[in-house]
């Protein structure tokens, strides 16, 4: 979790705080997560919430050094496959209008 937290802080410019991050809270609430590794290093993370058979996709982050190589697409596919394997039948996702890569 610490390596994912560091990636999210780096990519999103979040300050280092002395207490647990929202990532810890999400994990404690049962959110699911997927990571992408290159050379043993985590370069991407995707998360989702599953309630009953409905899933909500949130947080798909790829380190700038790993962008443009299909990491985000692989994470999205793995996340969808995993969710459907554990019972999801519907999926909701939100995309910020400024996030052109995700909108495309």
GROMACS .gro file of N, CA and C in nm:
model
  312
    1UNK      N    1   0.083  -0.120   0.000
    1UNK     CA    2   0.000   0.000   0.000
    1UNK      C    3   0.087   0.126   0.000
    2UNK      N    4   0.199   0.122   0.067
    2UNK     CA    5   0.285   0.239   0.074
    2UNK      C    6   0.336   0.280  -0.064
    3UNK      N    7   0.370   0.181  -0.149
    3UNK     CA    8   0.420   0.212  -0.282
    3UNK      C    9   0.310   0.272  -0.370
    4UNK      N   10   0.188   0.222  -0.357
    4UNK     CA   11   0.074   0.279  -0.431
    4UNK      C   12   0.046   0.420  -0.382
    5UNK      N   13   0.050   0.438  -0.251
    5UNK     CA   14   0.029   0.571  -0.193
    5UNK      C   15   0.131   0.669  -0.248
    6UNK      N   16   0.257   0.628  -0.256
    6UNK     CA   17   0.362   0.715  -0.308
    6UNK      C   18   0.337   0.750  -0.455
    7UNK      N   19   0.293   0.652  -0.534
    7UNK     CA   20   0.262   0.678  -0.674
    7UNK      C   21   0.150   0.780  -0.688
    8UNK      N   22   0.043   0.761  -0.612
    8UNK     CA   23  -0.070   0.855  -0.619
    8UNK      C   24  -0.030   0.994  -0.574
    9UNK      N   25   0.050   1.004  -0.471
    9UNK     CA   26   0.096   1.135  -0.425
    9UNK      C   27   0.183   1.203  -0.530
   10UNK      N   28   0.270   1.126  -0.594
   10UNK     CA   29   0.358   1.181  -0.696
   10UNK      C   30   0.280   1.230  -0.817
   11UNK      N   31   0.194   1.146  -0.870
   11UNK     CA   32   0.120   1.180  -0.992
   11UNK      C   33   0.022   1.294  -0.970
   12UNK      N   34  -0.045   1.294  -0.856
   12UNK     CA   35  -0.148   1.394  -0.831
   12UNK      C   36  -0.100   1.513  -0.750
   13UNK      N   37   0.029   1.516  -0.717
   13UNK     CA   38   0.085   1.629  -0.646
   13UNK      C   39   0.030   1.646  -0.506
   14UNK      N   40  -0.004   1.536  -0.441
   14UNK     CA   41  -0.059   1.544  -0.305
   14UNK      C   42   0.054   1.557  -0.204
   15UNK      N   43   0.034   1.637  -0.103
   15UNK     CA   44   0.138   1.651  -0.001
   15UNK      C   45   0.147   1.525   0.086
   16UNK      N   46   0.263   1.503   0.139
   16UNK     CA   47   0.280   1.391   0.232
   16UNK      C   48   0.219   1.433   0.364
   17UNK      N   49   0.131   1.350   0.418
   17UNK     CA   50   0.067   1.383   0.545
   17UNK      C   51   0.117   1.286   0.652
   18UNK      N   52   0.110   1.326   0.776
   18UNK     CA   53   0.160   1.239   0.882
   18UNK      C   54   0.072   1.119   0.911
   19UNK      N   55  -0.056   1.125   0.871
   19UNK     CA   56  -0.149   1.016   0.900
   19UNK      C   57  -0.178   0.933   0.778
   20UNK      N   58  -0.262   0.832   0.793
   20UNK     CA   59  -0.299   0.747   0.680
   20UNK      C   60  -0.368   0.827   0.570
   21UNK      N   61  -0.343   0.789   0.448
   21UNK     CA   62  -0.404   0.858   0.335
   21UNK      C   63  -0.544   0.804   0.310
   22UNK      N   64  -0.614   0.866   0.214
   22UNK     CA   65  -0.746   0.817   0.176
   22UNK      C   66  -0.735   0.674   0.123
   23UNK      N   67  -0.617   0.637   0.071
   23UNK     CA   68  -0.598   0.502   0.021
   23UNK      C   69  -0.616   0.399   0.131
   24UNK      N   70  -0.565   0.428   0.248
   24UNK     CA   71  -0.581   0.338   0.361
   24UNK      C   72  -0.729   0.325   0.398
   25UNK      N   73  -0.799   0.438   0.397
   25UNK     CA   74  -0.942   0.436   0.431
   25UNK      C   75  -1.020   0.356   0.326
   26UNK      N   76  -0.987   0.375   0.199
   26UNK     CA   77  -1.056   0.302   0.093
   26UNK      C   78  -1.034   0.152   0.110
   27UNK      N   79  -0.913   0.114   0.141
   27UNK     CA   80  -0.883  -0.027   0.161
   27UNK      C   81  -0.960  -0.085   0.279
   28UNK      N   82  -0.965  -0.009   0.387
   28UNK     CA   83  -1.036  -0.054   0.506
   28UNK      C   84  -1.187  -0.068   0.481
   29UNK      N   85  -1.240   0.011   0.386
   29UNK     CA   86  -1.383   0.005   0.352
   29UNK      C   87  -1.414  -0.106   0.252
   30UNK      N   88  -1.312  -0.175   0.207
   30UNK     CA   89  -1.334  -0.287   0.116
   30UNK      C   90  -1.318  -0.257  -0.031
   31UNK      N   91  -1.267  -0.139  -0.066
   31UNK     CA   92  -1.242  -0.111  -0.207
   31UNK      C   93  -1.140  -0.211  -0.261
   32UNK      N   94  -1.150  -0.236  -0.389
   32UNK     CA   95  -1.061  -0.331  -0.456
   32UNK      C   96  -0.958  -0.255  -0.537
   33UNK      N   97  -0.840  -0.312  -0.552
   33UNK     CA   98  -0.735  -0.244  -0.626
   33UNK      C   99  -0.655  -0.338  -0.713
   34UNK      N  100  -0.604  -0.284  -0.822
   34UNK     CA  101  -0.518  -0.354  -0.916
   34UNK      C  102  -0.396  -0.268  -0.939
   35UNK      N  103  -0.280  -0.331  -0.955
   35UNK     CA  104  -0.159  -0.256  -0.983
   35UNK      C  105  -0.093  -0.310  -1.109
   36UNK      N  106  -0.018  -0.224  -1.175
   36UNK     CA  107   0.064  -0.262  -1.290
   36UNK      C  108   0.209  -0.242  -1.248
   37UNK      N  109   0.291  -0.339  -1.281
   37UNK     CA  110   0.433  -0.331  -1.248
   37UNK      C  111   0.518  -0.337  -1.374
   38UNK      N  112   0.626  -0.262  -1.371
   38UNK     CA  113   0.729  -0.270  -1.474
   38UNK      C  114   0.861  -0.277  -1.402
   39UNK      N  115   0.937  -0.381  -1.428
   39UNK     CA  116   1.066  -0.396  -1.362
   39UNK      C  117   1.055  -0.403  -1.211
   40UNK      N  118   0.947  -0.461  -1.161
   40UNK     CA  119   0.928  -0.474  -1.017
   40UNK      C  120   0.874  -0.349  -0.950
   41UNK      N  121   0.858  -0.241  -1.024
   41UNK     CA  122   0.811  -0.113  -0.969
   41UNK      C  123   0.664  -0.093  -1.007
   42UNK      N  124   0.583  -0.045  -0.913
   42UNK     CA  125   0.443  -0.016  -0.944
   42UNK      C  126   0.437   0.113  -1.026
   43UNK      N  127   0.379   0.101  -1.147
   43UNK     CA  128   0.370   0.217  -1.236
   43UNK      C  129   0.225   0.258  -1.263
   44UNK      N  130   0.130   0.180  -1.210
   44UNK     CA  131  -0.010   0.215  -1.230
   44UNK      C  132  -0.097   0.150  -1.125
   45UNK      N  133  -0.211   0.213  -1.101
   45UNK     CA  134  -0.307   0.160  -1.005
   45UNK      C  135  -0.448   0.192  -1.053
   46UNK      N  136  -0.538   0.099  -1.029
   46UNK     CA  137  -0.680   0.118  -1.060
   46UNK      C  138  -0.760   0.066  -0.942
   47UNK      N  139  -0.870   0.132  -0.911
   47UNK     CA  140  -0.951   0.091  -0.796
   47UNK      C  141  -1.098   0.086  -0.834
   48UNK      N  142  -1.175   0.014  -0.752
   48UNK     CA  143  -1.319   0.002  -0.774
   48UNK      C  144  -1.387  -0.031  -0.643
   49UNK      N  145  -1.515   0.000  -0.638
   49UNK     CA  146  -1.601  -0.035  -0.525
   49UNK      C  147  -1.707  -0.130  -0.580
   50UNK      N  148  -1.733  -0.238  -0.508
   50UNK     CA  149  -1.836  -0.333  -0.549
   50UNK      C  150  -1.937  -0.345  -0.437
   51UNK      N  151  -2.064  -0.319  -0.470
   51UNK     CA  152  -2.175  -0.334  -0.375
   51UNK      C  153  -2.279  -0.421  -0.443
   52UNK      N  154  -2.299  -0.540  -0.389
   52UNK     CA  155  -2.388  -0.634  -0.454
   52UNK      C  156  -2.332  -0.672  -0.589
   53UNK      N  157  -2.412  -0.648  -0.694
   53UNK     CA  158  -2.362  -0.678  -0.828
   53UNK      C  159  -2.333  -0.551  -0.909
   54UNK      N  160  -2.321  -0.438  -0.839
   54UNK     CA  161  -2.293  -0.310  -0.904
   54UNK      C  162  -2.154  -0.260  -0.865
   55UNK      N  163  -2.077  -0.222  -0.965
   55UNK     CA  164  -1.941  -0.174  -0.941
   55UNK      C  165  -1.931  -0.028  -0.982
   56UNK      N  166  -1.847   0.045  -0.910
   56UNK     CA  167  -1.814   0.184  -0.944
   56UNK      C  168  -1.663   0.190  -0.963
   57UNK      N  169  -1.622   0.230  -1.082
   57UNK     CA  170  -1.481   0.244  -1.112
   57UNK      C  171  -1.433   0.381  -1.068
   58UNK      N  172  -1.320   0.384  -1.002
   58UNK     CA  173  -1.258   0.511  -0.965
   58UNK      C  174  -1.108   0.492  -0.960
   59UNK      N  175  -1.036   0.598  -0.971
   59UNK     CA  176  -0.891   0.597  -0.958
   59UNK      C  177  -0.824   0.504  -1.059
   60UNK      N  178  -0.782   0.560  -1.168
   60UNK     CA  179  -0.693   0.491  -1.260
   60UNK      C  180  -0.578   0.587  -1.285
   61UNK      N  181  -0.463   0.553  -1.232
   61UNK     CA  182  -0.347   0.641  -1.237
   61UNK      C  183  -0.228   0.566  -1.293
   62UNK      N  184  -0.160   0.628  -1.389
   62UNK     CA  185  -0.039   0.571  -1.446
   62UNK      C  186   0.073   0.674  -1.431
   63UNK      N  187   0.189   0.628  -1.385
   63UNK     CA  188   0.304   0.718  -1.370
   63UNK      C  189   0.337   0.779  -1.507
   64UNK      N  190   0.370   0.908  -1.511
   64UNK     CA  191   0.400   0.973  -1.639
   64UNK      C  192   0.507   0.900  -1.721
   65UNK      N  193   0.605   0.840  -1.657
   65UNK     CA  194   0.711   0.769  -1.728
   65UNK      C  195   0.661   0.643  -1.797
   66UNK      N  196   0.543   0.593  -1.759
   66UNK     CA  197   0.489   0.468  -1.815
   66UNK      C  198   0.370   0.491  -1.907
   67UNK      N  199   0.336   0.615  -1.932
   67UNK     CA  200   0.219   0.645  -2.015
   67UNK      C  201   0.247   0.619  -2.163
   68UNK      N  202   0.140   0.592  -2.236
   68UNK     CA  203   0.152   0.571  -2.379
   68UNK      C  204   0.196   0.431  -2.419
   69UNK      N  205   0.200   0.340  -2.322
   69UNK     CA  206   0.244   0.203  -2.350
   69UNK      C  207   0.136   0.099  -2.318
   70UNK      N  208   0.012   0.145  -2.298
   70UNK     CA  209  -0.097   0.051  -2.275
   70UNK      C  210  -0.119   0.009  -2.131
   71UNK      N  211  -0.049   0.073  -2.038
   71UNK     CA  212  -0.064   0.037  -1.896
   71UNK      C  213  -0.206   0.066  -1.849
   72UNK      N  214  -0.258   0.183  -1.881
   72UNK     CA  215  -0.393   0.219  -1.838
   72UNK      C  216  -0.498   0.126  -1.899
   73UNK      N  217  -0.482   0.091  -2.025
   73UNK     CA  218  -0.575   0.000  -2.091
   73UNK      C  219  -0.570  -0.138  -2.025
   74UNK      N  220  -0.450  -0.184  -1.996
   74UNK     CA  221  -0.436  -0.315  -1.930
   74UNK      C  222  -0.500  -0.314  -1.792
   75UNK      N  223  -0.482  -0.205  -1.719
   75UNK     CA  224  -0.544  -0.194  -1.587
   75UNK      C  225  -0.697  -0.193  -1.598
   76UNK      N  226  -0.750  -0.120  -1.694
   76UNK     CA  227  -0.895  -0.115  -1.712
   76UNK      C  228  -0.950  -0.253  -1.744
   77UNK      N  229  -0.884  -0.323  -1.835
   77UNK     CA  230  -0.930  -0.458  -1.870
   77UNK      C  231  -0.922  -0.554  -1.752
   78UNK      N  232  -0.812  -0.549  -1.680
   78UNK     CA  233  -0.797  -0.637  -1.563
   78UNK      C  234  -0.902  -0.607  -1.458
   79UNK      N  235  -0.928  -0.478  -1.438
   79UNK     CA  236  -1.027  -0.437  -1.338
   79UNK      C  237  -1.166  -0.486  -1.377
   80UNK      N  238  -1.206  -0.466  -1.502
   80UNK     CA  239  -1.337  -0.512  -1.548
   80UNK      C  240  -1.348  -0.665  -1.540
   81UNK      N  241  -1.245  -0.733  -1.587
   81UNK     CA  242  -1.246  -0.880  -1.583
   81UNK      C  243  -1.260  -0.929  -1.438
   82UNK      N  244  -1.181  -0.872  -1.350
   82UNK     CA  245  -1.186  -0.912  -1.210
   82UNK      C  246  -1.321  -0.885  -1.146
   83UNK      N  247  -1.377  -0.770  -1.173
   83UNK     CA  248  -1.508  -0.736  -1.116
   83UNK      C  249  -1.617  -0.832  -1.165
   84UNK      N  250  -1.618  -0.861  -1.293
   84UNK     CA  251  -1.720  -0.953  -1.345
   84UNK      C  252  -1.699  -1.094  -1.293
   85UNK      N  253  -1.573  -1.133  -1.271
   85UNK     CA  254  -1.546  -1.266  -1.216
   85UNK      C  255  -1.598  -1.282  -1.073
   86UNK      N  256  -1.605  -1.172  -0.999
   86UNK     CA  257  -1.654  -1.182  -0.861
   86UNK      C  258  -1.799  -1.136  -0.846
   87UNK      N  259  -1.870  -1.121  -0.959
   87UNK     CA  260  -2.013  -1.099  -0.949
   87UNK      C  261  -2.069  -0.967  -0.998
   88UNK      N  262  -1.988  -0.875  -1.043
   88UNK     CA  263  -2.042  -0.748  -1.094
   88UNK      C  264  -2.121  -0.774  -1.221
   89UNK      N  265  -2.234  -0.708  -1.231
   89UNK     CA  266  -2.318  -0.719  -1.351
   89UNK      C  267  -2.337  -0.583  -1.416
   90UNK      N  268  -2.319  -0.476  -1.341
   90UNK     CA  269  -2.324  -0.341  -1.396
   90UNK      C  270  -2.203  -0.263  -1.346
   91UNK      N  271  -2.162  -0.166  -1.427
   91UNK     CA  272  -2.045  -0.087  -1.393
   91UNK      C  273  -2.073   0.059  -1.422
   92UNK      N  274  -2.038   0.144  -1.328
   92UNK     CA  275  -2.049   0.289  -1.343
   92UNK      C  276  -1.910   0.347  -1.334
   93UNK      N  277  -1.881   0.441  -1.421
   93UNK     CA  278  -1.754   0.510  -1.411
   93UNK      C  279  -1.777   0.659  -1.430
   94UNK      N  280  -1.693   0.737  -1.368
   94UNK     CA  281  -1.697   0.881  -1.381
   94UNK      C  282  -1.564   0.925  -1.440
   95UNK      N  283  -1.570   1.017  -1.535
   95UNK     CA  284  -1.448   1.069  -1.597
   95UNK      C  285  -1.457   1.221  -1.597
   96UNK      N  286  -1.352   1.284  -1.548
   96UNK     CA  287  -1.346   1.430  -1.550
   96UNK      C  288  -1.335   1.478  -1.694
   97UNK      N  289  -1.406   1.583  -1.729
   97UNK     CA  290  -1.405   1.632  -1.867
   97UNK      C  291  -1.266   1.678  -1.911
   98UNK      N  292  -1.182   1.718  -1.818
   98UNK     CA  293  -1.047   1.763  -1.852
   98UNK      C  294  -0.951   1.647  -1.878
   99UNK      N  295  -0.992   1.525  -1.842
   99UNK     CA  296  -0.907   1.407  -1.856
   99UNK      C  297  -0.924   1.349  -1.997
  100UNK      N  298  -0.858   1.411  -2.094
  100UNK     CA  299  -0.879   1.376  -2.234
  100UNK      C  300  -0.841   1.231  -2.265
  101UNK      N  301  -0.737   1.180  -2.205
  101UNK     CA  302  -0.697   1.040  -2.229
  101UNK      C  303  -0.808   0.945  -2.188
  102UNK      N  304  -0.870   0.971  -2.075
  102UNK     CA  305  -0.978   0.883  -2.028
  102UNK      C  306  -1.104   0.901  -2.111
  103UNK      N  307  -1.133   1.023  -2.151
  103UNK     CA  308  -1.253   1.050  -2.232
  103UNK      C  309  -1.242   0.976  -2.365
  104UNK      N  310  -1.123   0.977  -2.425
  104UNK     CA  311  -1.102   0.906  -2.553
  104UNK      C  312  -1.117   0.758  -2.534
   0.00000   0.00000   0.00000
